[in-house]
């Protein structure tokens, strides 16, 4: 058996010391076990580490997330980014001891709240007719392309696609703003990101009071109803990944 | 597991809960990009375990996207005065699914899974050849 000085521990996240871990957690290490290491009023949720140089497999990612979300379902957790490995001794001396007050402060801030992520993109079938018909240039290109083979129209197609992308981009700013504003009254904190791809509309994370989860989810449905040309995806409740600073 | 909302709201929101029900793409976007970080590399050298940094950013080339948009537009019949040519229903279904899931989700997800597979290959390439590793592990503990 290795000594604590060089035993590796995988850290899933941080909770308040009095948090009771749910039953049935399965970690990514060979033992599958997950337990708490406590320092003052903060505890690290840790487990053993695969010892065969294979951390990073799909099942490790899923196990990390499953542990974090199972804890997050009932308690406030500060999730670690994937791949946090530290010696058993280091969990206490380097992670918790020097920073437990900071962690406790963040835990208190997030207490009773949970995260949702909302992403959405345009349903092209619904949105394109209006966009093309209202623009003479696009209309002309569209008409020309229809009579040509894919190869012959290659550059026209790129041009039309680019114009469509620009039009969607111009439109999405207002739509994203309207969506986020409409959800504003139902959330505690929000973080809005730039959409990742052309055609995407909204990419935002919301911190929601647990007591108001249902209300928030209903609000999302209601907003979605007002934007039938969007396809939205609501992910959550989740651990507050977007609301812990990446130290 | 993802659940489409029924009734109300036009059904254009897909709800997915956290935990084991998430897709790999959602999980990757969260846990590789966000969350608290400790100085992993210092620790790693201490314990002799390799951790790969995984920078999975999926960039779909603009031209590719443009062509997809044009293709979607091309399948729309804007000038038929309400008379749909034969087979349009099929095509339209295709359009809804192609950009919605093909570009935004399926393709991204595919790329992410591809990346993870690649990592698995890199990291776990010798898995089949080293059954003794598992035995060793058990003996030690």
XYZ file of N, CA, C and O in Angstrom, chain A residues 1 6-8 11 14 30-31 48-62 64-66 69-70 78-87 94-95 99 103 115-119 121 123-125 128-129 132-133 139-140 142-143 145-146 150 154 157-158 160-162 164-165 168 193 197-200 213 217 220-222 224-225 227-239 241-242 244-247, chain B residues 2 4-5 8-44 46-52 54 58 60-63 65-79 84-85 92-93 95-96 99-101 103-105 108 113-114 116-117 119-127 130 133-134 136-138 140-141:
816
model
N 0.849 -1.199 0.000
C 0.000 0.000 0.000
C 0.873 1.235 0.000
O 1.853 1.316 0.726
N 2.162 9.783 -1.659
C 2.185 9.575 -3.113
C 0.979 8.797 -3.624
O 0.991 8.280 -4.723
N -0.067 8.695 -2.815
C -1.294 8.086 -3.310
C -2.091 9.130 -4.077
O -2.377 10.201 -3.558
N -2.428 8.807 -5.299
C -3.140 9.789 -6.122
C -4.626 9.765 -5.821
O -5.215 8.703 -5.611
N -10.187 14.256 -7.806
C -11.109 15.156 -7.107
C -12.279 15.504 -8.032
O -12.082 16.010 -9.135
N -16.126 20.051 -4.695
C -16.036 20.495 -3.309
C -17.436 20.768 -2.778
O -18.273 21.333 -3.484
N -10.430 2.303 -10.078
C -10.635 0.855 -10.078
C -11.589 0.386 -8.977
O -12.322 -0.581 -9.165
N -11.572 1.045 -7.825
C -12.459 0.615 -6.740
C -13.888 1.103 -6.962
O -14.833 0.576 -6.400
N -10.306 7.025 -6.022
C -9.008 6.595 -6.531
C -8.934 6.861 -8.041
O -9.908 7.249 -8.672
N -7.733 6.651 -8.568
C -7.433 7.049 -9.947
C -7.056 5.797 -10.735
O -6.363 4.937 -10.204
N -7.504 5.709 -11.973
C -7.030 4.581 -12.785
C -5.507 4.600 -12.793
O -4.914 5.665 -13.044
N -4.879 3.483 -12.501
C -3.423 3.515 -12.348
C -2.711 2.931 -13.548
O -1.588 2.492 -13.477
N -3.431 2.904 -14.656
C -2.811 2.299 -15.823
C -2.692 3.299 -16.976
O -2.808 2.937 -18.122
N -2.513 4.548 -16.655
C -2.273 5.627 -17.616
C -3.385 5.746 -18.648
O -3.151 5.930 -19.811
N -4.596 5.675 -18.193
C -5.662 5.729 -19.165
C -6.754 6.723 -18.808
O -7.857 6.641 -19.309
N -6.476 7.649 -17.926
C -7.473 8.655 -17.598
C -7.777 9.492 -18.850
O -6.864 9.942 -19.531
N -9.035 9.665 -19.142
C -9.400 10.418 -20.338
C -10.314 9.636 -21.253
O -10.733 10.123 -22.286
N -10.629 8.418 -20.872
C -11.546 7.652 -21.700
C -12.970 8.163 -21.516
O -13.293 8.813 -20.533
N -13.797 7.806 -22.492
C -15.188 8.250 -22.453
C -15.863 7.906 -21.125
O -16.559 8.699 -20.526
N -15.614 6.699 -20.631
C -16.324 6.314 -19.400
C -15.823 7.117 -18.195
O -16.545 7.307 -17.228
N -14.572 7.598 -18.271
C -14.085 8.455 -17.193
C -14.827 9.785 -17.197
O -15.190 10.321 -16.150
N -15.012 10.340 -18.398
C -15.744 11.609 -18.504
C -17.167 11.434 -17.971
O -17.670 12.256 -17.192
N -17.808 10.352 -18.389
C -19.192 10.137 -17.974
C -19.270 9.896 -16.470
O -20.201 10.359 -15.805
N -17.202 11.011 -14.122
C -16.975 12.295 -13.453
C -18.283 13.082 -13.396
O -18.712 13.530 -12.331
N -18.901 13.201 -14.548
C -20.118 13.994 -14.640
C -21.251 13.367 -13.826
O -22.031 14.063 -13.173
N -21.341 12.029 -13.846
C -22.425 11.355 -13.120
C -22.274 11.584 -11.610
O -23.265 11.832 -10.914
N -23.127 15.315 -10.887
C -24.555 15.644 -10.996
C -25.393 14.946 -9.928
O -26.409 15.474 -9.493
N -24.986 13.726 -9.528
C -25.739 13.045 -8.469
C -25.646 13.847 -7.170
O -26.630 13.989 -6.440
N -19.142 22.529 -5.844
C -18.292 23.256 -6.791
C -17.610 22.195 -7.639
O -16.753 21.458 -7.143
N -17.995 22.070 -8.897
C -17.424 20.993 -9.710
C -15.992 21.312 -10.107
O -15.659 22.451 -10.423
N -15.140 20.307 -10.087
C -13.785 20.468 -10.604
C -13.828 20.218 -12.099
O -14.664 19.467 -12.599
N -12.904 20.848 -12.798
C -12.752 20.499 -14.198
C -12.207 19.068 -14.280
O -11.495 18.620 -13.388
N -12.546 18.387 -15.381
C -12.091 17.004 -15.525
C -10.567 16.915 -15.433
O -9.861 17.751 -15.980
N -10.110 15.905 -14.731
C -8.672 15.652 -14.699
C -7.956 16.204 -13.485
O -6.740 16.358 -13.511
N -8.685 16.513 -12.420
C -8.039 17.054 -11.226
C -7.491 15.899 -10.385
O -8.229 15.205 -9.697
N -6.206 15.697 -10.474
C -5.556 14.631 -9.709
C -4.526 15.255 -8.789
O -3.782 16.152 -9.184
N -4.503 14.811 -7.568
C -3.607 15.399 -6.581
C -3.281 14.298 -5.573
O -4.041 13.342 -5.442
N -2.158 14.401 -4.897
C -1.841 13.363 -3.910
C -2.814 13.459 -2.746
O -3.392 14.505 -2.487
N -2.654 21.216 0.124
C -2.552 22.188 -0.969
C -3.897 22.679 -1.471
O -4.043 23.833 -1.870
N -4.883 21.782 -1.483
C -6.183 22.176 -2.036
C -7.077 22.797 -0.960
O -7.560 23.921 -1.109
N -7.307 27.105 1.020
C -8.383 27.766 0.287
C -9.780 27.502 0.848
O -10.769 27.875 0.231
N -13.478 28.653 -0.705
C -14.454 27.672 -1.198
C -15.768 27.779 -0.418
O -16.851 27.714 -1.002
N -27.896 25.168 -11.858
C -27.619 25.758 -13.170
C -28.417 25.098 -14.291
O -28.672 23.901 -14.275
N -28.795 25.915 -15.227
C -29.345 25.427 -16.491
C -28.537 26.030 -17.631
O -28.074 27.169 -17.537
N -28.383 25.267 -18.698
C -27.744 25.783 -19.903
C -28.774 25.771 -21.025
O -29.448 24.776 -21.236
N -28.888 26.889 -21.702
C -29.851 26.978 -22.799
C -29.115 27.269 -24.101
O -28.358 28.238 -24.202
N -29.318 26.396 -25.080
C -28.733 26.632 -26.396
C -29.837 26.551 -27.427
O -30.822 25.842 -27.217
N -30.767 27.063 -31.897
C -30.395 27.440 -33.264
C -31.662 27.601 -34.084
O -32.733 27.137 -33.690
N -34.340 27.020 -36.913
C -34.886 25.985 -37.776
C -34.890 26.576 -39.185
O -35.677 27.459 -39.494
N -33.965 26.124 -39.997
C -33.757 26.774 -41.301
C -35.013 26.747 -42.158
O -35.334 27.700 -42.857
N -35.729 25.658 -42.085
C -36.932 25.545 -42.897
C -37.918 26.662 -42.548
O -38.592 27.206 -43.423
N -35.740 30.491 -43.262
C -35.143 30.889 -44.544
C -36.108 31.551 -45.531
O -35.721 32.536 -46.188
N -37.327 31.055 -45.675
C -38.200 31.681 -46.680
C -38.328 33.185 -46.469
O -38.182 33.966 -47.421
N -34.964 35.052 -47.323
C -34.615 35.134 -48.741
C -35.593 36.027 -49.506
O -35.183 36.863 -50.318
N -36.871 35.876 -49.179
C -37.857 36.638 -49.932
C -37.755 38.142 -49.686
O -38.137 38.941 -50.529
N -32.696 36.672 -53.247
C -33.747 36.100 -54.078
C -33.205 35.776 -55.470
O -33.440 34.697 -56.016
N -32.435 36.710 -56.003
C -31.871 36.507 -57.345
C -30.911 35.316 -57.357
O -30.958 34.475 -58.258
N -30.838 32.838 -55.323
C -31.609 31.621 -55.075
C -32.241 31.111 -56.357
O -32.202 29.916 -56.669
N -32.775 32.062 -57.118
C -33.447 31.683 -58.353
C -32.448 31.125 -59.362
O -32.693 30.134 -60.026
N -29.514 29.716 -58.805
C -28.960 28.433 -58.388
C -29.894 27.288 -58.702
O -29.463 26.198 -59.066
N -31.179 27.561 -58.621
C -32.158 26.497 -58.827
C -32.070 25.879 -60.208
O -32.398 24.719 -60.389
N -25.069 21.494 -59.143
C -24.345 21.845 -57.922
C -22.959 22.396 -58.256
O -22.500 23.367 -57.662
N -21.484 26.402 -57.766
C -20.707 26.306 -56.535
C -20.469 27.651 -55.853
O -20.750 27.829 -54.672
N -23.542 29.389 -54.687
C -24.054 28.758 -53.466
C -23.300 29.266 -52.248
O -23.898 29.541 -51.206
N -21.994 29.359 -52.380
C -21.216 29.875 -51.248
C -21.657 31.296 -50.930
O -21.841 31.673 -49.772
N -24.552 32.742 -51.578
C -25.883 32.744 -50.968
C -25.805 32.294 -49.504
O -26.394 32.919 -48.616
N -25.035 31.229 -49.281
C -24.887 30.732 -47.909
C -24.294 31.786 -46.998
O -24.709 31.943 -45.851
N -23.323 32.532 -47.526
C -22.690 33.571 -46.718
C -23.692 34.678 -46.385
O -23.739 35.182 -45.268
N -26.890 34.324 -46.211
C -27.827 33.769 -45.224
C -27.204 33.812 -43.831
O -27.837 34.215 -42.854
N -25.933 33.410 -43.758
C -25.240 33.418 -42.461
C -25.229 34.827 -41.870
O -25.459 35.014 -40.673
N -28.712 35.735 -40.655
C -29.024 35.048 -39.399
C -28.299 35.707 -38.233
O -28.844 35.865 -37.149
N -23.094 33.703 -23.580
C -21.912 33.505 -24.422
C -22.249 33.768 -25.873
O -23.402 33.721 -26.282
N -21.643 28.611 -33.539
C -21.644 28.388 -34.986
C -22.665 29.278 -35.667
O -23.629 29.712 -35.049
N -22.446 29.487 -36.953
C -23.457 30.170 -37.756
C -24.761 29.400 -37.632
O -24.767 28.174 -37.723
N -25.847 30.137 -37.449
C -27.132 29.453 -37.337
C -27.546 29.247 -35.888
O -28.711 29.027 -35.602
N -26.552 29.316 -34.970
C -26.892 29.261 -33.551
C -27.440 30.609 -33.114
O -27.049 31.652 -33.651
N -37.197 26.185 -9.835
C -36.827 25.405 -11.022
C -38.008 25.215 -11.971
O -37.887 25.412 -13.175
N -38.365 26.446 -15.812
C -38.574 25.530 -16.944
C -39.849 25.893 -17.708
O -39.879 25.848 -18.940
N -39.133 28.863 -19.863
C -38.411 28.506 -21.095
C -39.394 27.979 -22.139
O -39.336 28.351 -23.312
N -40.310 27.120 -21.694
C -41.315 26.601 -22.626
C -42.149 27.733 -23.216
O -42.471 27.739 -24.403
N -42.466 28.678 -22.357
C -43.312 29.793 -22.799
C -42.560 30.640 -23.836
O -43.105 30.995 -24.891
N -40.118 29.643 -25.696
C -39.954 28.824 -26.897
C -41.196 28.932 -27.780
O -41.102 28.985 -29.003
N -42.339 28.985 -27.126
C -43.581 29.094 -27.877
C -43.657 30.385 -28.682
O -44.293 30.444 -29.743
N -41.055 31.747 -30.049
C -40.032 31.698 -31.108
C -40.112 30.364 -31.840
O -39.203 29.544 -31.728
N -41.186 30.160 -32.586
C -41.368 28.854 -33.223
C -40.286 28.557 -34.261
O -40.125 27.405 -34.663
N -39.552 29.590 -34.695
C -38.517 29.324 -35.702
C -37.201 28.875 -35.051
O -36.201 28.702 -35.729
N -37.231 28.680 -33.733
C -36.027 28.226 -33.042
C -36.173 26.794 -32.573
O -37.268 26.311 -32.308
N -35.045 26.119 -32.505
C -34.985 24.823 -31.833
C -34.107 25.026 -30.614
O -32.921 25.308 -30.734
N -34.706 24.909 -29.439
C -33.974 25.183 -28.199
C -33.651 23.894 -27.469
O -34.392 22.917 -27.561
N -32.549 23.928 -26.737
C -32.185 22.778 -25.929
C -31.851 23.259 -24.527
O -30.924 24.052 -24.336
N -32.602 22.784 -23.567
C -32.395 23.170 -22.175
C -31.749 22.001 -21.442
O -32.302 20.909 -21.390
N -30.579 22.236 -20.874
C -29.832 21.193 -20.189
C -29.752 21.544 -18.708
O -29.222 22.585 -18.345
N -30.297 20.693 -17.871
C -30.233 20.954 -16.448
C -31.407 20.328 -15.725
O -32.288 19.751 -16.363
N -31.445 20.415 -14.398
C -30.500 21.137 -13.544
C -29.107 20.486 -13.531
O -28.994 19.273 -13.583
N -28.109 21.328 -13.436
C -26.711 20.917 -13.487
C -25.943 21.513 -12.311
O -26.409 22.475 -11.688
N -24.765 20.948 -12.050
C -23.845 21.607 -11.125
C -23.473 22.969 -11.722
O -23.471 23.131 -12.933
N -21.350 24.727 -13.134
C -20.065 24.780 -13.838
C -19.705 26.181 -14.316
O -18.545 26.572 -14.326
N -20.697 26.921 -14.738
C -20.409 28.225 -15.318
C -20.289 29.328 -14.264
O -20.061 30.484 -14.607
N -18.478 28.901 -11.215
C -17.312 28.785 -10.349
C -16.135 29.309 -11.161
O -16.022 29.017 -12.332
N -15.306 30.094 -10.527
C -14.203 30.647 -11.296
C -13.179 29.550 -11.528
O -12.943 28.707 -10.683
N -12.625 29.552 -12.704
C -11.609 28.558 -13.039
C -10.277 29.032 -12.471
O -9.559 29.768 -13.111
N -9.957 28.608 -11.269
C -8.717 29.042 -10.643
C -7.547 28.217 -11.114
O -7.675 27.037 -11.343
N -33.215 12.077 -23.442
C -33.756 13.408 -23.670
C -35.259 13.310 -23.814
O -35.774 12.341 -24.344
N -38.626 15.281 -25.152
C -39.253 16.417 -25.814
C -40.478 16.820 -25.001
O -41.218 15.968 -24.529
N -40.657 18.109 -24.847
C -41.851 18.525 -24.118
C -43.073 18.235 -24.960
O -43.066 18.381 -26.175
N -48.298 22.268 -25.440
C -47.873 23.648 -25.129
C -46.639 24.054 -25.917
O -46.060 23.258 -26.606
N -46.244 25.252 -25.857
C -44.932 25.720 -26.286
C -44.487 25.257 -27.675
O -43.369 25.494 -28.060
N -45.360 24.612 -28.400
C -44.990 24.213 -29.752
C -43.986 23.086 -29.787
O -43.611 22.595 -30.833
N -43.560 22.626 -28.620
C -42.672 21.470 -28.564
C -41.306 21.698 -29.161
O -40.649 20.755 -29.563
N -40.843 22.945 -29.228
C -39.529 23.166 -29.813
C -38.429 23.330 -28.770
O -37.395 23.900 -29.040
N -38.670 22.837 -27.557
C -37.605 22.781 -26.557
C -37.322 21.325 -26.223
O -38.228 20.572 -25.913
N -36.058 20.980 -26.275
C -35.668 19.655 -25.837
C -35.078 19.789 -24.442
O -34.127 20.536 -24.239
N -35.669 19.095 -23.481
C -35.148 19.151 -22.114
C -34.249 17.951 -21.875
O -34.625 16.832 -22.174
N -33.054 18.175 -21.344
C -32.261 17.030 -20.914
C -31.725 17.309 -19.522
O -31.234 18.403 -19.245
N -31.839 16.351 -18.660
C -31.379 16.518 -17.282
C -29.886 16.280 -17.230
O -29.285 15.790 -18.177
N -29.300 16.592 -16.087
C -27.867 16.346 -15.933
C -27.604 14.878 -15.645
O -28.467 14.041 -15.823
N -26.406 14.587 -15.172
C -26.085 13.231 -14.750
C -25.889 12.264 -15.888
O -25.537 12.652 -16.994
N -26.127 11.010 -15.619
C -25.836 9.960 -16.584
C -26.646 10.077 -17.853
O -26.365 9.428 -18.836
N -27.664 10.949 -17.815
C -28.542 11.045 -18.974
C -27.963 11.957 -20.049
O -28.470 12.011 -21.145
N -26.905 12.681 -19.731
C -26.372 13.631 -20.701
C -25.654 12.916 -21.830
O -25.104 11.847 -21.650
N -25.644 13.554 -22.979
C -24.854 13.029 -24.083
C -23.395 13.392 -23.888
O -23.072 14.300 -23.129
N -22.549 12.704 -24.601
C -21.118 12.958 -24.453
C -20.766 14.397 -24.805
O -19.953 15.032 -24.141
N -21.393 14.921 -25.838
C -21.062 16.284 -26.263
C -21.371 17.283 -25.154
O -20.589 18.189 -24.882
N -22.523 17.118 -24.493
C -22.878 18.016 -23.398
C -21.884 17.895 -22.248
O -21.473 18.881 -21.646
N -21.522 16.657 -21.957
C -20.601 16.416 -20.852
C -19.242 17.037 -21.147
O -18.650 17.723 -20.316
N -18.777 16.817 -22.359
C -17.468 17.353 -22.734
C -17.459 18.872 -22.638
O -16.525 19.481 -22.112
N -18.536 19.495 -23.108
C -18.600 20.956 -23.087
C -18.542 21.482 -21.656
O -18.008 22.557 -21.407
N -19.050 20.716 -20.732
C -19.023 21.163 -19.337
C -17.691 20.870 -18.667
O -17.009 21.778 -18.190
N -17.336 19.598 -18.630
C -16.283 19.222 -17.692
C -14.873 19.382 -18.226
O -13.930 19.341 -17.473
N -14.739 19.588 -19.539
C -13.388 19.835 -20.039
C -13.113 21.322 -20.136
O -11.973 21.755 -20.255
N -14.158 22.102 -20.086
C -14.011 23.515 -20.361
C -14.272 24.364 -19.126
O -13.844 25.493 -19.031
N -15.005 23.815 -18.194
C -15.462 24.605 -17.057
C -15.210 23.860 -15.760
O -14.980 22.670 -15.753
N -15.325 24.586 -14.667
C -15.094 23.984 -13.369
C -13.781 24.452 -12.777
O -12.975 25.093 -13.443
N -13.600 24.127 -11.519
C -12.405 24.580 -10.812
C -11.202 23.753 -11.254
O -11.294 22.552 -11.447
N -10.094 24.442 -11.418
C -8.886 23.787 -11.898
C -7.825 23.818 -10.810
O -7.647 24.835 -10.155
N -7.175 22.702 -10.586
C -5.966 22.788 -9.778
C -4.787 22.561 -10.684
O -4.936 22.117 -11.804
N -3.655 22.885 -10.187
C -2.472 22.807 -11.026
C -2.150 21.340 -11.314
O -1.331 20.719 -10.656
N -2.833 20.851 -12.300
C -2.805 19.420 -12.553
C -1.401 18.915 -12.870
O -0.977 17.882 -12.406
N -0.669 19.683 -13.616
C 0.560 19.125 -14.153
C 1.626 18.909 -13.096
O 2.345 17.927 -13.132
N 1.664 19.795 -12.121
C 2.602 19.589 -11.032
C 2.272 18.290 -10.311
O 3.134 17.473 -10.020
N 0.977 18.093 -10.076
C 0.556 16.881 -9.357
C 0.863 15.644 -10.187
O 1.281 14.626 -9.681
N 0.609 15.790 -11.456
C 0.747 14.641 -12.330
C 2.173 14.115 -12.314
O 2.407 12.927 -12.229
N 4.156 14.330 -9.986
C 4.387 13.719 -8.680
C 3.944 12.263 -8.651
O 4.623 11.402 -8.150
N 2.769 12.033 -9.220
C 2.220 10.691 -9.083
C 2.511 9.817 -10.292
O 2.181 8.650 -10.301
N 3.133 10.386 -11.292
C 3.512 9.575 -12.436
C 2.337 9.120 -13.271
O 2.360 8.067 -13.877
N 1.293 9.909 -13.297
C 0.145 9.549 -14.124
C 0.022 10.571 -15.237
O 0.135 11.763 -15.008
N -0.191 10.086 -16.405
C -0.336 11.016 -17.512
C -1.782 11.451 -17.643
O -2.677 10.634 -17.659
N -1.970 12.717 -17.729
C -3.308 13.204 -18.042
C -3.209 14.003 -19.319
O -2.369 14.874 -19.446
N -4.028 13.679 -20.241
C -3.985 14.412 -21.496
C -4.816 15.662 -21.372
O -5.907 15.637 -20.818
N -7.232 17.908 -23.112
C -8.113 17.661 -24.236
C -8.716 18.983 -24.650
O -9.500 19.572 -23.930
N -14.586 22.397 -31.726
C -15.029 21.971 -33.037
C -15.280 23.195 -33.893
O -16.129 24.010 -33.595
N -16.314 24.246 -37.500
C -16.775 23.810 -38.803
C -16.477 24.940 -39.769
O -16.873 26.073 -39.560
N -15.756 24.624 -40.798
C -15.323 25.647 -41.738
C -16.516 26.436 -42.268
O -17.573 25.889 -42.532
N -16.324 27.736 -42.400
C -17.423 28.592 -42.810
C -18.019 28.158 -44.137
O -19.230 28.083 -44.293
N -17.153 27.868 -45.085
C -17.652 27.529 -46.420
C -18.579 26.325 -46.346
O -19.630 26.273 -46.979
N -20.401 25.486 -43.870
C -21.688 25.955 -43.335
C -22.484 26.686 -44.396
O -23.694 26.483 -44.531
N -21.799 27.533 -45.140
C -22.485 28.315 -46.184
C -23.157 27.372 -47.179
O -24.298 27.572 -47.584
N -22.417 26.356 -47.576
C -22.974 25.420 -48.550
C -24.190 24.696 -47.970
O -25.155 24.420 -48.673
N -24.128 24.417 -46.685
C -25.275 23.761 -46.048
C -26.495 24.683 -46.062
O -27.620 24.259 -46.309
N -26.260 25.952 -45.768
C -27.361 26.924 -45.798
C -27.952 27.008 -47.201
O -29.166 27.018 -47.388
N -27.045 27.093 -48.186
C -27.505 27.212 -49.566
C -28.306 25.983 -49.965
O -29.329 26.076 -50.640
N -27.812 24.832 -49.524
C -28.506 23.591 -49.831
C -29.911 23.604 -49.222
O -30.896 23.247 -49.865
N -29.991 24.074 -47.974
C -31.298 24.156 -47.316
C -32.212 25.107 -48.086
O -33.394 24.839 -48.294
N -31.627 26.227 -48.522
C -32.420 27.208 -49.276
C -32.875 26.613 -50.601
O -34.002 26.802 -51.034
N -31.971 25.886 -51.210
C -32.250 25.322 -52.528
C -33.430 24.354 -52.493
O -34.132 24.171 -53.470
N -33.606 23.728 -51.345
C -34.683 22.754 -51.235
C -36.032 23.411 -50.951
O -37.054 22.757 -50.959
N -35.979 24.693 -50.631
C -37.237 25.393 -50.380
C -37.827 25.844 -51.703
O -37.127 26.333 -52.571
N -39.099 25.668 -51.821
C -39.743 26.131 -53.028
C -40.496 27.407 -52.706
O -41.592 27.388 -52.179
N -39.833 28.514 -52.990
C -40.415 29.791 -52.569
C -41.382 30.345 -53.595
O -42.073 31.308 -53.364
N -41.408 29.743 -54.772
C -42.143 30.381 -55.867
C -43.290 29.535 -56.400
O -43.749 29.710 -57.495
N -47.056 22.483 -53.817
C -45.816 21.797 -53.490
C -45.525 20.737 -54.526
O -46.371 19.898 -54.822
N -44.340 20.757 -55.065
C -43.981 19.686 -55.982
C -43.960 18.357 -55.247
O -43.816 18.302 -54.043
N -38.419 18.362 -47.100
C -38.476 19.313 -45.995
C -38.102 18.639 -44.694
O -37.366 19.170 -43.885
N -38.582 17.423 -44.516
C -38.185 16.699 -43.312
C -36.678 16.565 -43.265
O -36.058 16.728 -42.230
N -34.555 18.519 -44.592
C -33.944 19.818 -44.308
C -33.981 20.099 -42.821
O -33.005 20.530 -42.225
N -35.146 19.825 -42.201
C -35.244 20.121 -40.771
C -34.218 19.330 -40.003
O -33.621 19.821 -39.072
N -29.934 20.308 -41.051
C -29.238 21.392 -40.378
C -29.373 21.294 -38.863
O -28.419 21.476 -38.134
N -30.557 20.944 -38.394
C -30.773 20.972 -36.962
C -29.871 19.964 -36.270
O -29.173 20.284 -35.330
N -29.903 18.727 -36.738
C -29.148 17.724 -36.030
C -27.845 17.429 -36.743
O -26.843 17.196 -36.105
N -25.866 19.398 -38.680
C -24.792 20.373 -38.468
C -24.582 20.628 -36.996
O -23.529 20.373 -36.447
N -25.661 21.114 -36.365
C -25.467 21.662 -35.035
C -25.180 20.591 -34.010
O -24.414 20.785 -33.100
N -25.820 19.449 -34.188
C -25.654 18.476 -33.130
C -24.886 17.249 -33.584
O -23.809 16.973 -33.123
N -21.300 17.912 -34.687
C -20.461 18.306 -33.567
C -20.206 17.112 -32.671
O -19.093 16.819 -32.280
N -17.044 12.917 -30.376
C -16.833 11.513 -30.067
C -15.604 10.995 -30.777
O -14.850 10.210 -30.238
N -15.426 11.515 -32.007
C -14.237 11.131 -32.736
C -12.987 11.508 -31.963
O -12.055 10.718 -31.826
N -12.692 12.019 -28.792
C -12.514 11.208 -27.591
C -12.004 9.823 -27.949
O -11.126 9.278 -27.297
N -12.548 9.284 -29.043
C -12.051 7.982 -29.478
C -10.554 8.053 -29.732
O -9.796 7.161 -29.392
N -8.471 10.050 -28.452
C -7.742 10.110 -27.191
C -7.668 8.721 -26.577
O -6.651 8.292 -26.071
N -8.797 8.027 -26.680
C -8.803 6.685 -26.125
C -7.746 5.827 -26.811
O -7.069 5.038 -26.170
N -7.652 6.027 -28.123
C -6.641 5.262 -28.833
C -5.255 5.610 -28.327
O -4.431 4.748 -28.076
N -5.040 6.922 -28.183
C -3.723 7.368 -27.761
C -3.396 6.840 -26.369
O -2.300 6.386 -26.086
N -4.403 6.959 -25.509
C -4.138 6.638 -24.108
C -4.274 5.163 -23.843
O -3.517 4.580 -23.088
N -5.278 4.587 -24.482
C -5.582 3.210 -24.117
C -5.217 2.211 -25.185
O -5.744 1.114 -25.223
N -4.348 2.605 -26.083
C -4.051 1.783 -27.235
C -3.556 0.392 -26.886
O -3.757 -0.550 -27.632
N -2.951 0.286 -25.719
C -2.357 -1.001 -25.405
C -3.218 -1.827 -24.451
O -2.767 -2.786 -23.872
N -4.444 -1.386 -24.328
C -5.320 -2.007 -23.331
C -5.368 -3.531 -23.433
O -5.209 -4.236 -22.462
N -2.368 -5.634 -22.121
C -1.814 -5.615 -20.769
C -2.826 -6.015 -19.713
O -3.147 -5.239 -18.828
N -1.892 -5.601 -15.991
C -2.016 -4.338 -15.248
C -3.162 -4.412 -14.250
O -3.049 -3.984 -13.112
N -4.272 -4.983 -14.695
C -5.429 -5.080 -13.814
C -5.124 -5.987 -12.622
O -5.492 -5.696 -11.489
N -2.198 -6.562 -11.362
C -1.243 -5.893 -10.496
C -1.976 -4.957 -9.549
O -1.730 -4.879 -8.377
N -2.958 -4.254 -10.151
C -3.729 -3.276 -9.405
C -4.430 -3.952 -8.225
O -4.424 -3.488 -7.124
N -5.007 -5.086 -8.516
C -5.759 -5.766 -7.464
C -4.832 -6.242 -6.354
O -5.162 -6.169 -5.177
N -2.087 -4.927 -5.415
C -1.593 -3.803 -4.612
C -2.597 -3.349 -3.577
O -2.249 -2.817 -2.549
N -3.880 -3.483 -3.946
C -4.852 -2.901 -3.021
C -5.411 -3.876 -2.026
O -6.097 -4.656 -2.029
